[in-house]
Every structure is written in C-alpha cells, then in structure tokens.
CSV table of C-alpha atoms in Angstrom, one decimal:
chain,number,residue,atom,x,y,z
A,1,MET,CA,41.8,48.7,13.0
A,2,GLY,CA,42.1,50.8,16.0
A,3,ARG,CA,42.3,50.5,19.7
A,4,ILE,CA,39.5,49.2,21.9
A,5,ALA,CA,39.0,51.1,25.1
A,6,LEU,CA,39.8,49.6,28.5
A,7,ALA,CA,36.3,48.1,28.9
A,8,LEU,CA,34.7,47.1,25.6
A,9,ALA,CA,31.0,47.7,25.5
A,10,VAL,CA,28.8,44.6,25.1
A,11,LEU,CA,26.9,44.6,21.9
A,12,ALA,CA,23.2,45.4,22.5
A,13,ALA,CA,20.7,43.0,21.0
A,14,ALA,CA,18.9,44.2,17.9
A,15,GLY,CA,59.4,29.7,3.4
A,16,GLY,CA,60.5,27.4,0.9
A,17,ALA,CA,63.4,27.9,-1.5
A,18,ALA,CA,61.5,27.1,-4.8
A,19,ALA,CA,62.4,29.1,-7.8
A,20,VAL,CA,60.2,32.1,-8.6
A,21,LEU,CA,58.6,32.3,-12.1
A,22,LEU,CA,58.6,35.9,-13.1
A,23,LYS,CA,55.8,36.6,-15.5
A,24,GLN,CA,56.4,39.9,-17.3
A,25,GLU,CA,55.0,39.4,-20.7
A,26,ALA,CA,52.4,41.9,-21.9
A,27,THR,CA,50.2,39.0,-23.3
A,28,ALA,CA,50.5,40.2,-26.9
A,29,THR,CA,48.5,37.2,-28.2
A,30,SER,CA,45.0,38.3,-29.1
A,31,ALA,CA,42.2,36.5,-27.4
A,32,SER,CA,39.4,34.7,-29.2
A,33,LYS,CA,36.8,37.0,-27.8
A,34,GLU,CA,36.6,40.8,-27.9
A,35,LEU,CA,34.5,42.8,-25.3
A,36,THR,CA,32.9,46.2,-25.9
A,37,GLN,CA,31.6,48.7,-23.4
A,38,VAL,CA,27.8,48.3,-23.0
A,39,TRP,CA,27.1,50.9,-20.2
A,40,GLN,CA,28.8,53.4,-17.9
A,41,ILE,CA,27.7,55.1,-14.7
A,42,PRO,CA,29.4,58.4,-13.9
A,43,ALA,CA,30.9,59.0,-10.4
A,44,PRO,CA,28.5,60.8,-8.1
A,45,ALA,CA,31.3,63.4,-7.2
A,46,ALA,CA,35.0,64.0,-7.7
A,47,ASP,CA,35.7,63.3,-4.0
A,48,ASP,CA,33.7,60.1,-3.9
A,49,ALA,CA,35.5,57.1,-2.3
A,50,LEU,CA,34.5,53.5,-2.7
A,51,ILE,CA,33.6,51.8,0.6
A,52,GLY,CA,32.6,48.4,-0.7
A,53,SER,CA,30.6,46.4,-3.2
A,54,TRP,CA,28.7,43.2,-3.7
A,55,LEU,CA,28.0,41.3,-7.0
A,56,THR,CA,25.0,39.0,-7.5
A,57,ASP,CA,23.9,37.3,-10.7
A,58,LYS,CA,21.7,40.3,-11.5
A,59,LEU,CA,23.0,43.3,-9.5
A,60,LEU,CA,26.1,45.4,-8.6
A,61,ILE,CA,25.6,46.9,-5.2
A,62,ARG,CA,28.0,49.7,-4.6
A,63,ALA,CA,28.6,51.7,-1.4
A,64,SER,CA,30.5,55.0,-1.5
A,65,SER,CA,31.1,58.1,0.6
A,66,ARG,CA,29.2,60.4,-1.8
A,67,GLY,CA,27.0,58.0,-3.7
A,68,GLY,CA,25.5,56.2,-0.7
A,69,LEU,CA,24.3,52.6,-1.1
A,70,GLN,CA,22.8,51.8,-4.5
A,71,ALA,CA,22.2,48.8,-6.7
A,72,TYR,CA,22.6,48.7,-10.5
A,73,ASP,CA,21.1,46.2,-13.0
A,74,LEU,CA,24.0,44.3,-14.7
A,75,THR,CA,22.0,44.2,-18.0
A,76,ASP,CA,21.8,47.9,-18.6
A,77,GLY,CA,23.4,49.7,-15.7
A,78,LYS,CA,20.1,51.3,-14.6
A,79,GLN,CA,19.6,51.9,-10.9
A,80,ALA,CA,17.6,49.0,-9.3
A,81,TRP,CA,17.3,50.5,-5.9
A,82,SER,CA,18.7,53.0,-3.5
A,83,ALA,CA,18.8,52.4,0.2
A,84,ALA,CA,16.7,55.2,1.7
A,85,ASP,CA,15.1,53.7,4.8
A,86,PHE,CA,16.9,55.8,7.3
A,87,THR,CA,14.0,56.6,9.5
A,88,GLY,CA,15.3,58.1,12.8
A,89,SER,CA,18.9,57.8,11.6
A,90,ALA,CA,19.5,61.3,10.3
A,91,GLY,CA,21.2,62.3,13.6
A,92,ARG,CA,23.4,59.2,13.5
A,93,GLY,CA,24.5,59.7,9.9
A,94,THR,CA,23.6,58.1,6.6
A,95,VAL,CA,27.0,57.9,4.9
A,96,PRO,CA,28.3,54.3,4.3
A,97,CYS,CA,31.6,53.8,6.2
A,98,ALA,CA,32.0,50.0,6.1
A,99,MET,CA,30.6,47.0,4.2
A,100,SER,CA,30.9,43.3,4.6
A,101,PRO,CA,33.0,41.8,1.7
A,102,THR,CA,30.5,39.0,1.1
A,103,LEU,CA,26.8,38.2,1.4
A,104,SER,CA,25.2,35.5,3.4
A,105,ALA,CA,23.6,32.5,1.7
A,106,HIS,CA,20.3,34.3,2.1
A,107,GLY,CA,21.6,37.3,0.2
A,108,ILE,CA,22.0,39.5,3.3
A,109,GLY,CA,25.0,41.7,3.9
A,110,THR,CA,26.0,44.3,6.6
A,111,VAL,CA,26.7,47.9,6.1
A,112,ALA,CA,27.8,50.5,8.7
A,113,PHE,CA,26.9,54.1,8.4
A,114,GLY,CA,28.0,57.4,10.0
A,115,LYS,CA,28.4,61.1,9.3
A,116,ASP,CA,31.4,60.5,7.0
A,117,GLY,CA,33.0,57.7,5.1
A,118,SER,CA,35.6,56.8,7.8
A,119,THR,CA,33.8,56.7,11.2
A,120,CYS,CA,30.6,54.7,12.0
A,121,THR,CA,27.7,55.1,14.4
A,122,TRP,CA,25.4,52.3,13.5
A,123,LEU,CA,25.3,48.9,11.6
A,124,ALA,CA,22.5,47.6,9.4
A,125,ALA,CA,21.6,44.3,7.7
A,126,VAL,CA,20.7,44.9,4.1
A,127,LYS,CA,18.8,42.6,1.7
A,128,ALA,CA,20.9,42.8,-1.5
A,129,SER,CA,18.0,42.1,-3.9
A,130,THR,CA,15.8,44.9,-2.6
A,131,GLY,CA,17.9,47.3,-0.5
A,132,LYS,CA,15.6,46.7,2.5
A,133,ILE,CA,17.2,47.4,5.9
A,134,LEU,CA,16.2,44.3,8.0
A,135,TRP,CA,17.6,45.6,11.4
A,136,SER,CA,20.0,48.0,12.8
A,137,THR,CA,22.2,48.3,15.9
A,138,PRO,CA,24.1,51.3,17.4
A,139,LEU,CA,27.9,51.4,17.4
A,140,THR,CA,28.1,54.2,20.0
A,141,ASN,CA,26.6,54.5,23.5
A,142,ALA,CA,27.1,56.4,26.7
A,143,LYS,CA,30.4,54.8,27.4
A,144,HIS,CA,31.6,55.1,23.8
A,145,PRO,CA,29.9,58.2,22.4
A,146,THR,CA,32.5,59.0,19.7
A,147,ALA,CA,32.1,57.5,16.3
A,148,ALA,CA,35.1,55.3,15.3
A,149,THR,CA,36.4,53.2,12.5
A,150,THR,CA,34.7,49.9,12.0
A,151,ALA,CA,34.9,46.8,9.8
A,152,THR,CA,32.3,44.1,9.4
A,153,TYR,CA,32.6,40.5,8.1
A,154,LEU,CA,30.3,37.5,7.6
A,155,GLN,CA,30.8,33.9,8.5
A,156,GLY,CA,27.6,31.8,7.9
A,157,ASP,CA,24.7,33.5,9.7
A,158,VAL,CA,27.0,35.6,12.0
A,159,ALA,CA,28.2,39.1,11.3
A,160,THR,CA,31.2,40.3,13.2
A,161,ILE,CA,31.7,43.9,14.1
A,162,VAL,CA,35.4,44.7,14.5
A,163,GLY,CA,36.1,48.3,15.6
A,164,GLU,CA,37.4,50.7,18.1
A,165,ASN,CA,34.2,50.7,20.1
A,166,PHE,CA,32.9,47.2,19.7
A,167,LEU,CA,34.1,43.7,19.0
A,168,GLY,CA,31.6,40.8,18.7
A,169,GLY,CA,29.1,38.9,16.6
A,170,VAL,CA,25.4,39.3,15.8
A,171,ASP,CA,22.9,37.1,14.1
A,172,ILE,CA,22.7,38.3,10.5
A,173,ARG,CA,18.9,37.5,10.4
A,174,THR,CA,17.8,39.2,13.6
A,175,GLY,CA,20.7,41.5,14.8
A,176,SER,CA,20.6,39.7,18.2
A,177,ARG,CA,23.9,39.3,20.0
A,178,VAL,CA,25.8,36.0,19.5
A,179,TRP,CA,29.1,36.8,21.3
A,180,SER,CA,31.0,39.7,22.7
A,181,TYR,CA,34.7,40.2,23.4
A,182,LYS,CA,35.8,39.9,27.0
A,183,ALA,CA,39.2,41.3,28.1
A,184,ARG,CA,41.6,39.1,30.0
A,185,GLY,CA,41.8,41.4,32.9
A,186,HIS,CA,40.4,44.7,34.3
A,187,TYR,CA,43.2,46.9,33.1
A,188,CYS,CA,43.7,46.0,29.4
A,189,ASN,CA,44.2,47.8,26.2
A,190,ALA,CA,43.3,45.9,23.0
A,191,TYR,CA,43.7,46.3,19.3
A,192,ASP,CA,41.6,44.3,16.9
A,193,TRP,CA,41.7,43.3,13.2
A,194,GLY,CA,39.4,41.0,11.2
A,195,THR,CA,38.6,39.1,8.1
A,196,ASN,CA,35.9,36.6,7.1
A,197,GLY,CA,36.0,33.9,9.7
A,198,THR,CA,38.7,35.2,12.0
A,199,VAL,CA,39.4,38.1,14.4
A,200,LEU,CA,42.9,38.9,15.7
A,201,VAL,CA,43.4,40.8,19.0
A,202,ALA,CA,46.7,42.1,20.4
A,203,ASP,CA,46.3,43.2,24.0
A,204,PHE,CA,48.3,44.6,26.9
A,205,CYS,CA,47.0,43.9,30.4
A,206,LEU,CA,48.6,45.5,33.4
A,207,ASP,CA,46.9,43.2,35.9
A,208,GLN,CA,47.9,39.9,34.2
A,209,LYS,CA,51.2,38.0,34.6
A,210,THR,CA,51.5,37.8,30.8
A,211,ARG,CA,51.3,41.4,29.8
A,212,PHE,CA,51.2,41.1,26.0
A,213,THR,CA,49.3,38.4,24.0
A,214,LEU,CA,48.1,37.9,20.4
A,215,THR,CA,44.9,35.9,20.2
A,216,ALA,CA,42.9,34.5,17.2
A,217,PHE,CA,39.1,34.2,17.7
A,218,ASN,CA,36.6,32.3,15.7
A,219,GLY,CA,34.4,35.0,14.0
A,220,ARG,CA,31.3,32.9,14.2
A,221,THR,CA,31.5,31.8,17.8
A,222,GLY,CA,33.9,34.2,19.5
A,223,LYS,CA,35.9,31.3,21.0
A,224,ALA,CA,39.6,31.6,21.1
A,225,ILE,CA,41.4,29.5,18.5
A,226,TRP,CA,44.8,30.1,20.0
A,227,ARG,CA,46.5,32.6,22.3
A,228,LYS,CA,50.2,33.4,22.1
A,229,PRO,CA,52.3,35.3,24.7
A,230,GLU,CA,54.3,38.2,23.3
A,231,SER,CA,57.2,40.2,24.6
A,232,ALA,CA,55.9,43.4,23.1
A,233,HIS,CA,53.0,44.8,21.1
A,234,SER,CA,52.3,43.4,17.7
A,235,ASP,CA,50.6,45.4,14.9
A,236,VAL,CA,48.8,43.5,12.2
A,237,THR,CA,49.1,45.4,9.0
A,238,HIS,CA,47.1,43.0,6.8
A,239,ILE,CA,45.1,39.8,7.2
A,240,LEU,CA,45.3,38.1,3.9
A,241,SER,CA,43.3,34.9,4.6
A,242,GLY,CA,41.2,33.6,7.4
A,243,SER,CA,41.6,29.9,6.8
A,244,PRO,CA,44.5,29.2,6.9
A,245,LEU,CA,45.1,32.4,8.8
A,246,VAL,CA,47.8,34.4,6.9
A,247,ALA,CA,48.7,37.8,8.3
A,248,ALA,CA,51.3,40.5,7.9
A,249,VAL,CA,52.6,41.3,11.4
A,250,HIS,CA,54.8,44.2,12.5
A,251,THR,CA,56.8,44.1,15.7
A,252,ALA,CA,59.7,46.2,17.0
A,253,ARG,CA,62.0,43.5,15.7
A,254,GLN,CA,60.7,42.6,12.3
A,255,ASP,CA,58.0,42.7,9.6
A,256,VAL,CA,56.9,39.3,8.5
A,257,VAL,CA,54.0,37.7,6.6
A,258,ARG,CA,53.3,34.3,8.3
A,259,VAL,CA,50.9,31.4,7.9
A,260,LEU,CA,49.7,31.2,11.5
A,261,GLY,CA,49.0,27.6,12.5
A,262,THR,CA,46.9,26.3,15.3
A,263,THR,CA,49.3,27.7,17.9
A,264,GLY,CA,49.8,31.1,16.4
A,265,THR,CA,53.3,30.3,15.1
A,266,GLY,CA,53.9,29.1,11.6
A,267,ARG,CA,55.8,29.3,8.4
A,268,LYS,CA,57.0,32.6,6.9
A,269,LEU,CA,56.1,33.5,3.3
A,270,ALA,CA,59.1,34.2,1.2
A,271,VAL,CA,58.0,37.7,0.4
A,272,GLY,CA,61.5,39.1,-0.2
A,273,ASP,CA,61.5,42.8,-1.0
A,274,ASP,CA,57.8,42.8,-2.1
A,275,GLU,CA,55.2,44.5,0.1
A,276,LEU,CA,51.8,42.6,0.1
A,277,THR,CA,49.1,45.3,-0.1
A,278,THR,CA,45.5,45.9,-0.9
A,279,GLY,CA,45.5,46.7,-4.6
A,280,ASN,CA,43.5,49.9,-4.5
A,281,ASP,CA,44.8,51.0,-1.0
A,282,THR,CA,41.3,51.0,0.5
A,283,GLY,CA,39.3,48.6,2.7
A,284,ALA,CA,37.1,47.9,-0.3
A,285,ASP,CA,39.7,45.7,-1.9
A,286,HIS,CA,39.1,42.0,-1.2
A,287,SER,CA,40.8,40.5,-4.2
A,288,VAL,CA,43.3,38.3,-2.2
A,289,ARG,CA,42.3,34.7,-2.7
A,290,LEU,CA,43.3,31.2,-1.9
A,291,TYR,CA,43.3,28.6,-4.6
A,292,GLY,CA,43.9,25.3,-2.8
A,293,ASN,CA,47.1,25.9,-0.9
A,294,VAL,CA,48.2,28.8,-3.2
A,295,LEU,CA,47.7,32.4,-1.9
A,296,VAL,CA,47.3,35.0,-4.7
A,297,THR,CA,47.6,38.6,-3.6
A,298,PRO,CA,48.3,42.1,-4.9
A,299,ALA,CA,51.8,43.3,-4.0
A,300,SER,CA,54.2,46.2,-4.6
A,301,ALA,CA,57.7,45.5,-6.0
A,302,SER,CA,60.1,48.4,-6.4
A,303,GLY,CA,57.2,50.8,-6.4
A,304,SER,CA,55.3,48.9,-9.1
A,305,ALA,CA,52.1,46.9,-8.6
A,306,VAL,CA,52.4,43.2,-9.2
A,307,ILE,CA,50.5,40.0,-8.4
A,308,ASP,CA,52.3,37.3,-6.3
A,309,GLY,CA,51.5,33.6,-5.8
A,310,PHE,CA,52.7,31.8,-2.7
A,311,ASP,CA,52.5,28.2,-1.5
A,312,THR,CA,51.1,28.4,2.0
A,313,THR,CA,52.4,24.9,2.8
A,314,THR,CA,56.0,25.6,2.1
A,315,GLY,CA,56.0,29.5,2.2
A,316,ALA,CA,57.7,29.6,-1.2
A,317,LYS,CA,56.9,32.3,-3.7
A,318,LEU,CA,55.8,30.5,-6.8
A,319,TRP,CA,55.6,33.4,-9.3
A,320,THR,CA,55.2,37.1,-9.8
A,321,HIS,CA,53.2,38.7,-12.6
A,322,ARG,CA,53.7,42.3,-13.5
A,323,SER,CA,51.4,44.8,-15.2
A,324,ALA,CA,48.1,43.2,-14.2
A,325,ALA,CA,45.4,43.7,-11.6
A,326,LEU,CA,43.5,40.9,-9.9
A,327,ALA,CA,39.9,40.6,-10.8
A,328,ILE,CA,37.2,39.2,-8.4
A,329,PRO,CA,35.4,36.3,-9.9
A,330,ALA,CA,31.6,35.9,-9.6
A,331,SER,CA,30.4,33.5,-6.9
A,332,GLY,CA,30.5,29.9,-8.1
A,333,ALA,CA,33.2,30.7,-10.7
A,334,ASP,CA,35.9,28.2,-11.5
A,335,ASP,CA,39.2,28.0,-9.7
A,336,LYS,CA,41.1,30.1,-12.2
A,337,VAL,CA,42.8,33.3,-11.2
A,338,TYR,CA,41.4,36.2,-13.3
A,339,ALA,CA,43.3,39.4,-14.0
A,340,VAL,CA,43.3,42.4,-16.3
A,341,THR,CA,46.4,43.8,-17.9
A,342,THR,CA,47.4,47.4,-17.0
A,343,SER,CA,49.8,48.1,-19.8
A,344,GLY,CA,49.7,47.6,-23.5
A,345,SER,CA,46.4,46.5,-25.1
A,346,PRO,CA,44.0,45.7,-22.2
A,347,GLN,CA,43.0,42.1,-21.8
A,348,LEU,CA,41.2,39.8,-19.5
A,349,LEU,CA,43.4,36.8,-18.8
A,350,THR,CA,43.6,33.8,-16.5
A,351,ILE,CA,46.6,32.9,-14.4
A,352,ASP,CA,47.4,29.3,-13.4
A,353,PRO,CA,47.7,29.6,-9.6
A,354,ARG,CA,50.4,26.9,-9.4
A,355,THR,CA,52.6,27.9,-12.4
A,356,GLY,CA,51.7,31.5,-13.0
A,357,ARG,CA,51.2,30.8,-16.7
A,358,THR,CA,48.7,33.2,-18.4
A,359,VAL,CA,46.1,32.6,-21.0
A,360,PRO,CA,44.2,35.4,-22.8
A,361,VAL,CA,40.4,35.3,-22.4
A,362,ALA,CA,39.1,38.4,-24.0
A,363,ASP,CA,40.4,41.6,-25.5
A,364,LEU,CA,39.1,44.9,-24.0
A,365,PRO,CA,38.6,48.1,-26.0
A,366,MET,CA,41.6,50.5,-25.8
A,367,GLY,CA,39.6,53.0,-23.6
A,368,ALA,CA,39.3,50.3,-20.9
A,369,GLY,CA,41.4,50.8,-17.9
A,370,GLN,CA,42.1,54.5,-18.7
A,371,TRP,CA,41.2,55.0,-15.0
A,372,SER,CA,44.0,52.5,-14.3
A,373,PHE,CA,42.7,49.1,-13.3
A,374,THR,CA,43.7,48.2,-9.8
A,375,SER,CA,43.1,45.0,-7.9
A,376,GLY,CA,39.9,45.0,-6.0
A,377,THR,CA,38.0,47.2,-8.5
A,378,VAL,CA,37.5,44.6,-11.2
A,379,TYR,CA,34.8,41.9,-11.3
A,380,VAL,CA,34.3,39.1,-13.8
A,381,THR,CA,30.6,38.3,-13.9
A,382,SER,CA,29.0,34.9,-14.2
A,383,ASP,CA,28.5,35.4,-17.9
A,384,GLY,CA,32.1,36.5,-18.6
A,385,ALA,CA,31.6,40.3,-18.6
A,386,VAL,CA,34.2,42.6,-17.0
A,387,LEU,CA,32.9,45.1,-14.5
A,388,GLU,CA,35.3,48.0,-13.8
A,389,LEU,CA,34.7,50.0,-10.7
A,390,ASN,CA,37.0,52.7,-9.4
A,391,ALA,CA,38.1,53.5,-5.9
A,392,LEU,CA,38.1,57.3,-6.4
A,393,GLY,CA,35.5,59.6,-8.0
A,394,THR,CA,38.2,61.6,-9.7
A,395,ASN,CA,38.9,58.6,-11.9
A,396,GLY,CA,35.2,57.9,-12.9
A,397,GLY,CA,32.5,55.6,-11.8
A,398,VAL,CA,31.5,52.1,-13.2
A,399,ARG,CA,31.8,50.5,-16.6
A,400,LEU,CA,30.7,47.1,-17.9
A,401,TYR,CA,32.3,45.4,-20.9
A,402,ARG,CA,30.5,42.4,-22.5
C-alpha cells in the first residue's frame, strides 16, 4: 500500500532447525471420487482482471475490472444478481478496485470502486445475498482529490480502509466512523498495509525525537498494539497473518519474514531461498492460512510455485510441496489444507498441515487447470465441489467441477 499524505483526512461519517519434508510426488494414486465440469462462465473480456471474490453456501460473488460486481448461483452458474445501484456515482467511477477478503457474520462485505481497477474513489457496503448497496462513503475530498490505491478488510462489524488517502475504520452496518488514524506529529509521512484484524504503519516524523517507527494497530478499534522505534524506513512487502502477526519486512539491511510478537520483535521464519508470495500475484489472493500454529502459504522456489508450511512458534519450515496450488475452503470447513495439483493428472488433495503428507480427495477431468491453477483462484465448496476462477481474462472465466 502506498504513502499517506502529511495530514491524513479523517473519514467522514456515512527459526527453528527442524528437518524440512519435501513433498514432490505428483500424487499418482487415483482418488475414490471423480469430478466433472458442470458449468462454465466465460471471461467478460481478454483484459479482465480479478479484484476479489466471496463464496457463500449458495453464491460465488466475483469482482473484476471488466465484469463489475456479479453473483452466480453455484448450482448452475446462472447470474443471481449484478450490482447496478450506482445512482449519482457515475462521475466517481463504477469499476471495482478493492474488495474485502471476507464477509461479516451478517453477510455484508465492502467493495471500493473507481474509474479503473487500480485506483478508488468511493467505498460501499454490499449485501452478498442480494447485491444491494447499503451505504457508501467517499475516498477522495478537497484535500485528497486524486484517486489512489486502497484495500479494505473486515474484523467483526468494523471495516478498515487502508489506502494512500485514508486510514481508519467504519461500522459495516451504517458506514459511520469508528476510528481514524492520527499521526504522531505535525510533519510526518506514513505508509500503511493491512490484513484482517491488523494494520501496520511505518512513519517518518521530522518533529519527533524518534524519527522512524513501525506501529501495529488493532483494525477494529484503531488502538496501537505496539510501536517500535526504527533506524530507517521499513517496507512491508506482505502481511501473511493478522493473529499472530506474520509479515515480510524489507529494510536497507535485510529482507525477513517474522512472527511479530506483542512488542514488534519476534522469531524469523526459516524461509531460506524461498520467496513467500501471493499465488496469483494479485491482491485477490487470500489463500494464506493458519492451521493452529502452522502457517501455510504460497511461495516461489527457484522460479517455481510451491506451497510451504511453517511452525510459527519455532520458525521452522516443516515441509514444501511442489506442483500444487492452495485452494480456499468454504466457511466452516474442516482444518485440512486443500490444494489442486498443477502437473500430471489434476487432483484435489488434502495436505496435513503438520507433516505435509498428502491424500487424494477427487480426480479432476484432464481439461481442468488448463488455465493453470494458481493459489487464490481455487475454492472448495461446502459440498466438496471445486470452483476454478482465473485472475486474468486471457485465461478464461469460472468453472465448477462437481
């Protein structure tokens, strides 16, 4: 996320040394179940880009730069609704540019819109079951007239807005302000990053004795969890988990992935030469997950996509699995790691988060994954179906295998 201007606008109301188990098998064993493709939705345009998605027990809600915000029935793939309540918003833009990774307990999520898929001018709360826009709030004003990159996250009934123009929280039900970021001094530059539950801010204040700090804020309340003095600017390249807070931090001296404790210092993950990444290289990928104290994340090793498992208590890398993409389980699913193979005969499999051992769940038809499965673009529904999205329109749209 980018730089916050000197005076942020206030939101208006509206490790270890354990051995690594390298799992490289192509899972040649056939599964007891075989899935077939039951429906397909073509991409709206070749230059379409996935912004985000939600999955409920009945619907896939997909936001993209050319397709807008639409919902599809999981039974047959038919369009259930299309968000079109943009009264008075044409001048601000109606292209989705950010989407909360999750929905609230009441089935409400936040979506930001603008004139393109990368800069945002306003934020809305959307009812996932109907597509109804419940409220909206501007992300630009007289002091910050230029549309900028934005991200949005949910924690309980509070939605955080993390962007170049604004940083704060609003009530997901009403849009009213809950908290706003306040700089440490009068002459500060700040850079912000977020995830569900936590916001990180790296700042530089000319009028403060401690020039550089890195601070973690509670995304629900806006209260500082910890503040750590720094000798120079830190750049957060990825936040992999909000609780415990796990982040990849770049400084002039080093790149490190660290489990940040209650004081902002903590154990390093034994990443080695791997680079922990979002699987589809977009902000729409939220496949990184915690299973107890095991962090499971997409990564890149020697230029190839892998899945890594880390013990967040010791920092040890527990295992690496090659030729597979992480799948996002439906809400309420069990604690198994789901993945889809990306070489050989395509399969849905589970990975034991502690040992890395794999078990085939279902065989997929040979055409599956011809768009190249990537982490963050595969869901496993509550009834065991596999939903294949794609991050780019050039590779297709959506398929469901049941």
